[in-house]
Tab-separated table of C-alpha atoms in Angstrom:
chain	number	residue	atom	x	y	z
S	1	MET	CA	-31.444	69.535	-30.386
S	2	LYS	CA	-30.264	65.765	-31.900
S	3	LYS	CA	-26.979	66.833	-32.527
S	4	VAL	CA	-26.183	67.576	-28.878
S	5	LYS	CA	-28.028	64.490	-27.796
S	6	ILE	CA	-25.150	62.200	-29.899
S	7	THR	CA	-22.900	64.715	-28.597
S	8	LEU	CA	-23.511	63.738	-25.182
S	9	LEU	CA	-23.734	59.853	-25.986
S	10	GLY	CA	-20.278	59.931	-27.065
S	11	VAL	CA	-18.982	61.320	-24.207
S	12	LEU	CA	-20.337	59.044	-22.068
S	13	LEU	CA	-19.146	56.170	-24.246
S	14	ILE	CA	-15.562	57.344	-24.119
S	15	THR	CA	-15.863	57.703	-20.550
S	16	LEU	CA	-17.184	54.709	-19.656
S	17	VAL	CA	-14.398	52.562	-22.341
S	18	SER	CA	-11.606	54.620	-20.321
S	19	CYS	CA	-12.797	53.892	-16.710
S	20	LYS	CA	-13.281	49.953	-17.965
S	21	LYS	CA	-10.486	48.029	-15.797
S	22	ALA	CA	-7.855	46.308	-18.268
S	23	GLU	CA	-7.865	42.814	-18.584
S	24	LYS	CA	-5.024	40.927	-16.876
S	25	ILE	CA	-2.327	39.369	-19.131
S	26	GLU	CA	-0.661	36.421	-17.857
S	27	ILE	CA	2.610	36.043	-19.266
S	28	GLU	CA	4.745	32.879	-18.789
S	29	ARG	CA	7.678	33.808	-16.325
S	30	PRO	CA	11.114	32.129	-16.954
S	31	THR	CA	12.209	29.160	-14.528
S	32	ASP	CA	15.095	27.647	-13.258
S	33	ARG	CA	15.376	24.035	-13.248
S	34	MET	CA	16.360	23.369	-9.432
S	35	VAL	CA	16.701	19.883	-7.906
S	36	SER	CA	15.398	18.741	-4.265
S	37	THR	CA	15.055	16.009	-2.003
S	38	LEU	CA	11.882	14.741	-1.698
S	39	ALA	CA	12.359	11.735	0.782
S	40	GLY	CA	15.425	9.886	2.518
S	41	THR	CA	17.517	10.563	5.300
S	42	GLY	CA	20.764	9.969	3.239
S	43	ALA	CA	21.465	6.692	5.781
S	44	SER	CA	21.167	3.270	4.534
S	45	THR	CA	18.025	2.018	7.317
S	46	PHE	CA	14.956	1.411	7.205
S	47	GLY	CA	12.008	3.775	8.104
S	48	ASP	CA	8.500	5.266	7.110
S	49	GLY	CA	7.797	8.816	7.634
S	50	THR	CA	7.693	11.859	5.879
S	51	GLY	CA	10.315	13.512	3.608
S	52	LEU	CA	13.904	13.498	5.386
S	53	GLN	CA	12.440	11.458	8.408
S	54	ALA	CA	12.276	8.507	6.005
S	55	SER	CA	14.435	6.081	4.722
S	56	PHE	CA	15.731	3.423	2.092
S	57	SER	CA	18.603	1.114	1.639
S	58	ASN	CA	20.123	1.368	-1.993
S	59	PRO	CA	16.998	2.687	-3.671
S	60	GLN	CA	16.533	1.067	-7.344
S	61	LYS	CA	13.885	1.818	-9.944
S	62	ILE	CA	10.464	3.601	-9.715
S	63	ALA	CA	7.161	4.293	-11.018
S	64	ILE	CA	4.422	7.145	-10.928
S	65	ASP	CA	0.903	5.753	-11.044
S	66	GLU	CA	-2.159	8.279	-12.402
S	67	ALA	CA	-2.505	9.947	-9.059
S	68	GLY	CA	1.347	10.880	-8.909
S	69	ASN	CA	2.178	8.650	-6.276
S	70	ILE	CA	5.826	7.392	-6.697
S	71	TYR	CA	6.509	3.541	-6.072
S	72	LEU	CA	10.338	2.156	-5.282
S	73	ALA	CA	11.928	-1.085	-5.258
S	74	ASP	CA	14.174	-0.456	-1.940
S	75	GLN	CA	16.634	-3.058	-3.177
S	76	ARG	CA	18.577	-3.894	0.404
S	77	ASN	CA	15.508	-3.360	2.462
S	78	HIS	CA	13.586	-6.104	0.157
S	79	ARG	CA	10.474	-4.180	0.421
S	80	ILE	CA	8.345	-1.960	-2.079
S	81	ARG	CA	7.611	1.437	-0.560
S	82	LYS	CA	4.958	4.253	-1.828
S	83	ILE	CA	5.625	7.993	-1.540
S	84	THR	CA	3.369	10.645	-1.885
S	85	GLN	CA	4.438	13.947	-4.033
S	86	GLN	CA	4.420	15.720	-0.219
S	87	GLY	CA	6.632	13.140	0.787
S	88	VAL	CA	4.878	10.512	2.770
S	89	VAL	CA	6.861	6.985	2.739
S	90	THR	CA	4.770	4.043	3.530
S	91	THR	CA	5.619	0.555	2.854
S	92	VAL	CA	3.064	-1.701	0.588
S	93	ALA	CA	4.693	-4.755	0.414
S	94	GLY	CA	7.861	-6.887	1.916
S	95	SER	CA	8.786	-7.760	5.499
S	96	GLY	CA	12.045	-6.815	5.526
S	97	GLU	CA	13.783	-10.151	5.617
S	98	GLN	CA	15.134	-11.427	2.759
S	99	GLY	CA	13.164	-14.528	1.360
S	100	TYR	CA	10.226	-15.385	-0.918
S	101	ALA	CA	6.800	-15.603	-0.172
S	102	ASP	CA	3.361	-14.572	-1.708
S	103	GLY	CA	1.032	-13.245	0.789
S	104	ASN	CA	-0.697	-9.876	1.641
S	105	GLY	CA	1.232	-6.959	2.195
S	106	ILE	CA	4.184	-7.025	4.791
S	107	SER	CA	3.521	-10.539	4.913
S	108	ALA	CA	5.346	-11.126	1.433
S	109	GLN	CA	8.915	-11.556	1.228
S	110	PHE	CA	11.470	-10.253	-1.916
S	111	SER	CA	15.008	-10.807	-2.517
S	112	SER	CA	17.051	-7.458	-3.729
S	113	PRO	CA	13.720	-6.429	-5.929
S	114	THR	CA	15.013	-3.957	-8.494
S	115	GLY	CA	12.384	-2.989	-11.665
S	116	ILE	CA	9.119	-1.628	-11.159
S	117	ALA	CA	6.122	-0.922	-12.928
S	118	VAL	CA	2.181	0.403	-12.171
S	119	ASP	CA	-0.854	-0.021	-14.772
S	120	GLY	CA	-3.541	1.938	-14.980
S	121	SER	CA	-5.479	-0.104	-12.402
S	122	GLY	CA	-3.081	0.137	-9.662
S	123	ASN	CA	-1.092	-3.034	-10.161
S	124	LEU	CA	2.201	-3.180	-9.415
S	125	TYR	CA	4.388	-5.615	-11.173
S	126	ILE	CA	8.054	-5.960	-9.604
S	127	ALA	CA	11.344	-8.039	-10.820
S	128	ASP	CA	12.531	-9.775	-7.783
S	129	SER	CA	15.698	-9.932	-8.898
S	130	GLY	CA	17.272	-12.404	-6.347
S	131	ASN	CA	14.249	-14.504	-6.426
S	132	ASN	CA	14.614	-14.532	-10.440
S	133	CYS	CA	10.712	-13.779	-11.160
S	134	ILE	CA	8.179	-11.487	-11.674
S	135	ARG	CA	5.796	-10.433	-9.027
S	136	LYS	CA	2.657	-8.515	-9.308
S	137	ILE	CA	0.917	-6.653	-5.872
S	138	THR	CA	-2.737	-5.884	-6.386
S	139	SER	CA	-4.112	-2.278	-5.559
S	140	SER	CA	-5.187	-3.975	-2.283
S	141	GLY	CA	-1.652	-5.072	-1.359
S	142	VAL	CA	-2.017	-9.081	-2.683
S	143	VAL	CA	1.340	-10.196	-3.558
S	144	SER	CA	1.688	-13.216	-6.228
S	145	THR	CA	4.029	-14.680	-8.464
S	146	LEU	CA	3.054	-13.832	-12.197
S	147	ALA	CA	6.419	-15.501	-13.911
S	148	GLY	CA	9.181	-17.671	-12.805
S	149	MET	CA	10.001	-20.337	-10.173
S	150	GLY	CA	10.712	-18.316	-6.986
S	151	GLY	CA	13.540	-18.887	-4.835
S	152	THR	CA	16.984	-19.561	-6.510
S	153	SER	CA	16.209	-21.204	-9.681
S	154	ASN	CA	17.664	-19.152	-12.348
S	155	GLY	CA	17.711	-20.018	-16.125
S	156	PHE	CA	16.321	-19.535	-19.174
S	157	MET	CA	13.008	-20.950	-20.636
S	158	ASP	CA	10.108	-19.652	-22.060
S	159	GLY	CA	6.654	-20.718	-20.470
S	160	THR	CA	3.704	-19.980	-18.696
S	161	GLY	CA	3.833	-18.576	-15.149
S	162	THR	CA	6.342	-20.982	-12.882
S	163	ASP	CA	7.509	-22.642	-15.391
S	164	ALA	CA	9.321	-19.902	-17.344
S	165	ARG	CA	12.909	-18.803	-16.140
S	166	PHE	CA	14.866	-15.862	-15.663
S	167	ASN	CA	18.124	-14.954	-14.801
S	168	TYR	CA	18.374	-11.822	-12.679
S	169	PRO	CA	15.620	-9.864	-14.370
S	170	TYR	CA	16.468	-6.546	-13.433
S	171	ALA	CA	14.277	-4.081	-15.142
S	172	LEU	CA	10.534	-3.531	-16.505
S	173	THR	CA	8.137	-1.908	-18.531
S	174	LEU	CA	4.476	-2.201	-19.468
S	175	ASP	CA	3.220	-1.408	-23.237
S	176	LYS	CA	-0.451	-0.117	-23.707
S	177	SER	CA	-1.937	-3.427	-23.459
S	178	ASN	CA	-0.030	-3.935	-20.213
S	179	ASN	CA	2.120	-6.575	-21.427
S	180	ILE	CA	5.340	-6.541	-19.436
S	181	PHE	CA	8.752	-6.573	-20.754
S	182	VAL	CA	11.795	-7.541	-18.903
S	183	ALA	CA	15.487	-6.696	-19.177
S	184	ASP	CA	16.697	-10.507	-18.362
S	185	LEU	CA	20.034	-9.263	-17.227
S	186	ASN	CA	21.938	-12.082	-17.069
S	187	ASN	CA	20.336	-14.266	-20.069
S	188	ASN	CA	21.152	-11.249	-22.374
S	189	ARG	CA	17.447	-10.861	-23.495
S	190	ILE	CA	14.437	-8.647	-23.222
S	191	ARG	CA	11.635	-11.222	-22.028
S	192	LYS	CA	7.825	-10.114	-22.793
S	193	VAL	CA	5.108	-11.388	-20.151
S	194	THR	CA	1.697	-11.160	-20.925
S	195	PRO	CA	-0.875	-9.972	-18.185
S	196	ALA	CA	-1.858	-13.958	-17.675
S	197	GLY	CA	1.859	-14.659	-17.323
S	198	VAL	CA	2.959	-16.499	-20.558
S	199	VAL	CA	6.640	-15.312	-21.003
S	200	THR	CA	8.413	-15.361	-24.684
S	201	THR	CA	11.725	-13.944	-25.693
S	202	TYR	CA	11.263	-10.614	-27.247
S	203	VAL	CA	14.641	-9.620	-28.706
S	204	GLY	CA	18.172	-11.290	-28.176
S	205	ASN	CA	19.475	-14.998	-28.662
S	206	GLY	CA	22.121	-14.733	-25.451
S	207	ALA	CA	24.945	-13.565	-27.035
S	208	SER	CA	27.430	-11.126	-25.282
S	209	TYR	CA	28.320	-9.163	-28.340
S	210	PHE	CA	26.888	-6.082	-30.008
S	211	GLN	CA	24.535	-6.642	-33.181
S	212	ASP	CA	21.824	-4.423	-34.662
S	213	GLY	CA	19.018	-5.957	-36.846
S	214	THR	CA	15.845	-7.307	-36.260
S	215	LEU	CA	13.952	-9.094	-33.449
S	216	GLU	CA	15.616	-12.291	-34.896
S	217	THR	CA	18.861	-10.828	-34.995
S	218	ALA	CA	19.714	-8.756	-33.096
S	219	THR	CA	21.766	-9.218	-29.731
S	220	MET	CA	20.596	-7.580	-26.767
S	221	TYR	CA	24.005	-8.009	-23.707
S	222	ASN	CA	23.861	-6.267	-20.480
S	223	PRO	CA	20.266	-5.146	-20.711
S	224	VAL	CA	19.601	-2.836	-17.504
S	225	SER	CA	17.173	-0.720	-18.281
S	226	LEU	CA	14.143	-0.303	-20.525
S	227	ILE	CA	10.949	2.332	-21.244
S	228	PHE	CA	8.351	2.899	-24.142
S	229	ASP	CA	7.857	6.425	-25.350
S	230	PRO	CA	4.669	7.593	-26.451
S	231	SER	CA	4.757	6.101	-30.323
S	232	GLY	CA	5.417	2.766	-29.078
S	233	ASN	CA	9.081	2.614	-29.770
S	234	LEU	CA	11.290	0.803	-26.724
S	235	TYR	CA	14.286	2.067	-25.636
S	236	VAL	CA	17.215	-0.467	-23.340
S	237	GLY	CA	19.811	0.666	-21.391
S	238	GLN	CA	22.924	-1.213	-22.212
S	239	SER	CA	26.184	-0.355	-19.958
S	240	TRP	CA	27.398	2.622	-21.623
S	241	PHE	CA	24.810	3.074	-24.871
S	242	ILE	CA	21.125	3.114	-25.870
S	243	ARG	CA	18.979	0.616	-27.951
S	244	LYS	CA	15.707	1.577	-30.014
S	245	ILE	CA	13.436	-0.883	-31.061
S	246	THR	CA	10.365	0.500	-33.795
S	247	PRO	CA	7.615	-1.101	-33.195
S	248	GLN	CA	7.992	-2.998	-36.678
S	249	GLY	CA	11.210	-4.678	-34.973
S	250	LYS	CA	13.895	-2.894	-35.772
S	251	VAL	CA	16.869	-2.688	-33.602
S	252	SER	CA	19.492	0.161	-33.694
S	253	LEU	CA	21.627	2.002	-32.069
S	254	PHE	CA	20.292	5.250	-30.708
S	255	ALA	CA	22.905	6.832	-28.504
S	256	GLY	CA	26.479	6.210	-26.920
S	257	ASN	CA	29.181	4.190	-28.356
S	258	PRO	CA	28.944	0.563	-28.016
S	259	ASP	CA	32.945	0.102	-27.717
S	260	ASP	CA	33.684	-1.960	-24.786
S	261	ASN	CA	37.294	-0.511	-24.510
S	262	ARG	CA	36.751	3.096	-25.265
S	263	GLY	CA	32.420	3.415	-25.589
S	264	PHE	CA	32.270	4.694	-21.973
S	265	GLY	CA	32.725	8.243	-20.473
S	266	TYR	CA	31.149	11.768	-20.247
S	267	VAL	CA	30.495	13.472	-23.560
S	268	ASP	CA	27.047	15.488	-24.519
S	269	GLY	CA	26.340	15.509	-28.442
S	270	ALA	CA	24.551	13.878	-31.001
S	271	GLY	CA	23.622	10.333	-31.005
S	272	ILE	CA	26.552	8.245	-31.197
S	273	ALA	CA	29.278	10.979	-30.648
S	274	SER	CA	28.027	11.024	-27.249
S	275	LYS	CA	29.100	8.595	-24.298
S	276	PHE	CA	27.504	7.378	-21.254
S	277	TYR	CA	28.936	5.554	-18.138
S	278	TYR	CA	26.210	2.934	-17.202
S	279	VAL	CA	22.758	3.858	-18.229
S	280	TYR	CA	20.748	2.287	-15.340
S	281	GLY	CA	17.626	4.026	-15.569
S	282	LEU	CA	15.400	5.310	-18.803
S	283	ALA	CA	12.230	7.502	-18.686
S	284	THR	CA	10.400	9.386	-21.207
S	285	ASP	CA	8.278	12.402	-20.808
S	286	GLN	CA	4.778	13.364	-23.113
S	287	LYS	CA	7.092	14.859	-25.775
S	288	GLY	CA	9.206	11.903	-26.157
S	289	ASN	CA	12.244	13.209	-25.108
S	290	LEU	CA	14.342	10.254	-23.173
S	291	TYR	CA	15.871	10.793	-19.726
S	292	ALA	CA	18.699	8.285	-18.342
S	293	ALA	CA	20.084	7.705	-15.147
S	294	ASP	CA	23.824	7.936	-15.795
S	295	SER	CA	24.826	6.025	-12.734
S	296	ASP	CA	28.360	6.251	-12.839
S	297	ASN	CA	28.568	9.867	-13.986
S	298	ASN	CA	26.565	10.583	-11.165
S	299	VAL	CA	24.227	12.885	-13.556
S	300	VAL	CA	20.956	12.748	-15.584
S	301	ARG	CA	21.037	13.356	-19.178
S	302	LYS	CA	18.484	14.143	-21.811
S	303	ILE	CA	18.048	12.850	-25.346
S	304	THR	CA	15.745	14.489	-27.580
S	305	PRO	CA	13.733	12.317	-30.369
S	306	ASP	CA	16.830	13.348	-32.729
S	307	GLY	CA	19.352	11.804	-30.592
S	308	ILE	CA	20.720	15.142	-29.150
S	309	VAL	CA	22.341	14.192	-25.787
S	310	SER	CA	22.810	17.067	-22.853
S	311	THR	CA	22.879	16.811	-19.239
S	312	HIS	CA	19.866	17.970	-17.586
S	313	ALA	CA	20.878	17.646	-13.783
S	314	GLY	CA	23.848	17.130	-12.125
S	315	SER	CA	27.491	18.073	-12.049
S	316	GLN	CA	29.785	15.069	-13.421
S	317	TYR	CA	32.283	13.470	-11.058
S	318	LEU	CA	33.393	10.126	-10.957
S	319	ILE	CA	33.322	8.003	-7.645
S	320	LEU	CA	36.636	6.735	-7.215
S	321	ASP	CA	36.278	5.397	-3.346
S	322	ALA	CA	33.616	5.378	-0.660
S	323	ASN	CA	34.551	8.792	0.557
S	324	SER	CA	34.227	10.902	-2.852
S	325	ASN	CA	30.225	10.329	-2.651
S	326	ARG	CA	28.583	13.909	-3.047
S	327	TYR	CA	25.043	15.176	-2.283
S	328	LYS	CA	23.928	18.547	-3.170
S	329	ASP	CA	20.532	19.926	-3.607
S	330	GLY	CA	19.971	23.468	-5.581
S	331	PRO	CA	20.113	24.639	-9.267
S	332	ALA	CA	20.135	21.502	-11.432
S	333	ALA	CA	23.943	22.207	-13.106
S	334	SER	CA	25.318	22.377	-9.828
S	335	ALA	CA	23.580	19.689	-8.004
S	336	TYR	CA	25.306	16.623	-7.222
S	337	PHE	CA	23.776	12.669	-7.284
S	338	THR	CA	25.329	9.957	-6.170
S	339	ARG	CA	24.741	6.872	-8.353
S	340	PRO	CA	21.407	7.530	-9.734
S	341	GLN	CA	19.580	4.512	-10.908
S	342	GLY	CA	15.805	4.628	-11.042
S	343	ILE	CA	14.069	7.534	-13.041
S	344	ALA	CA	10.410	8.699	-13.947
S	345	VAL	CA	8.465	11.226	-14.904
S	346	ASP	CA	5.112	12.428	-13.739
S	347	LYS	CA	2.306	14.597	-16.132
S	348	GLU	CA	3.434	17.840	-14.839
S	349	GLY	CA	7.237	17.108	-16.113
S	350	ASN	CA	8.496	16.654	-12.926
S	351	ILE	CA	11.406	13.905	-12.688
S	352	PHE	CA	11.878	11.685	-9.800
S	353	VAL	CA	15.474	10.106	-9.652
S	354	THR	CA	16.785	7.717	-6.633
S	355	ASP	CA	20.133	8.103	-5.356
S	356	ASN	CA	20.950	4.547	-5.198
S	357	ASP	CA	24.646	5.183	-3.027
S	358	GLY	CA	23.047	8.203	-1.500
S	359	HIS	CA	19.843	6.430	-0.180
S	360	ARG	CA	17.399	9.268	-1.381
S	361	LEU	CA	14.377	10.127	-3.753
S	362	ARG	CA	15.381	13.401	-5.371
S	363	LYS	CA	12.983	15.473	-7.673
S	364	ILE	CA	13.949	17.997	-10.457
S	365	SER	CA	11.696	20.722	-11.479
S	366	GLU	CA	11.280	23.731	-13.277
S	367	VAL	CA	10.801	26.444	-10.603
S	368	PRO	CA	9.602	30.135	-11.723
S	369	ILE	CA	12.076	32.843	-11.183
S	370	PRO	CA	11.141	35.208	-8.726
S	371	GLU	CA	10.122	38.577	-9.794
S	372	SER	CA	12.990	41.604	-8.993
S	373	PRO	CA	12.084	44.508	-7.071
S	374	ASP	CA	12.422	46.612	-10.266
S	375	GLU	CA	10.098	44.500	-12.284
S	376	ILE	CA	7.178	44.366	-9.421
S	377	ALA	CA	7.556	48.529	-9.135
S	378	ARG	CA	7.216	48.654	-13.004
S	379	LYS	CA	4.140	46.343	-12.948
S	380	ASN	CA	2.340	48.133	-10.225
S	381	TRP	CA	3.377	51.879	-11.252
S	382	ASN	CA	0.116	52.801	-11.894
S	383	ASN	CA	-1.992	51.207	-9.282
S	384	PRO	CA	-0.479	52.775	-5.629
S	385	GLN	CA	-0.986	50.897	-2.508
S	386	GLY	CA	-4.335	50.646	-1.424
S	387	TRP	CA	-6.277	51.593	-4.459
S	388	LYS	CA	-8.396	48.720	-6.070
C-alpha cells in the first residue's frame, strides 16, 4: 500500500510540473539607428508650438537637463528655447530683439547666443557671443550677467564679473563642481568661470598655431566646442581636429589632423588618421564615447575612448551653394543633415542634433527592428489564437 501511494504522488508531481506555464524569456531585439525631426519647420523664422509647427533660426548649441528637457540657443532669433521630449517648444528667455538687457524671461535681450549648458539645479548658462559675456538664467527665468561686460565690449582680461573680458565666447560646458569652461573663440583660449563669476585662463596663450603640452605651454586656437567625459577629461573641438586635456593638465591631439592645408576632409579611422571639416559640436555618452557634429561634412561622427572615428549618422556631402542643402529623416546611414552644430546625449543614449542651416532639431535613436511574420509564427506555434 505504501508503495502505491509513492507512485501516485510521483505521477501527480510530474503532472503538476508539466502543466506549469513556462517562464517568459526576454530576448533583446536588434535595432536600427534612425534619424527623425523632433521640432522645426525648416524655415528660418520664429514660432513656439509642437514638433513641426515650431520654428528656429540658425539653432546653435544644446543642453539637456535631468528631466530630459532640451535647451537650445536660437542664434538668429536671439532667444533661448526649451523643447520637451514630446517636441513641445517654448521660449525661456529673450525678447527676440537683438540687444543686451538683464531681466525676467522674455524681457531680457541677447545678441546671437551660441553656447549653452545646464546645471543640476536647472540654471542655464549662455555664451552670449554678440555681447561678449556669459549670462545666467535661473530655473525661475531670471536673466543676469555672470561674467564679462555686456554689449560690444570685447577684449581679453581675467577678473571677476564685469571686470573680465571675452572676445566672442562660442561654447561652454560645466565640470562636476559647476565651474564653467568657455571656448573664447577670438582670444584663442579656454577660460574658466567659477559659480561666483571669477574668470581665469585655463589653457591657451592667444597664439594661432598648434602646440601640445601643458596648460601653461599648449596653444588653443579657434576653439569652437568642448565637453567633459565621465572621467574628467576635457575635449575641445578646433576647426578640423579634437584635443584632449586630462585632469592632470596634459594637452594632446586626440583625433583629426591640425594641418591647415591638408588636415580638413572626411576620413574615418584611428586618431590622427581621421579627418573632419569643422567640429562645431561635441557630446559624450555614459560609456565615454565622444560624438562630434562634423558641420561641413554634414554628418555626426563617433569617437571611442581609444580614438577610433566612425560615421554615426548622416550621408556626407559638401555644401557648395545655397541650393545644395539637403534634409532627409530615416535610417542613419542615408539621412541628411545641413551643417549640424549643437549636439547632446540624454540618459537613454538618444542623440539630439541641431541643423544650423536646416533650422531644425533632429533626434538619433536606436529603434527595435519589428518582428517578421515568420518570427511571430515561430514564437506562437504552441499558442493557438484564443488559448491562454
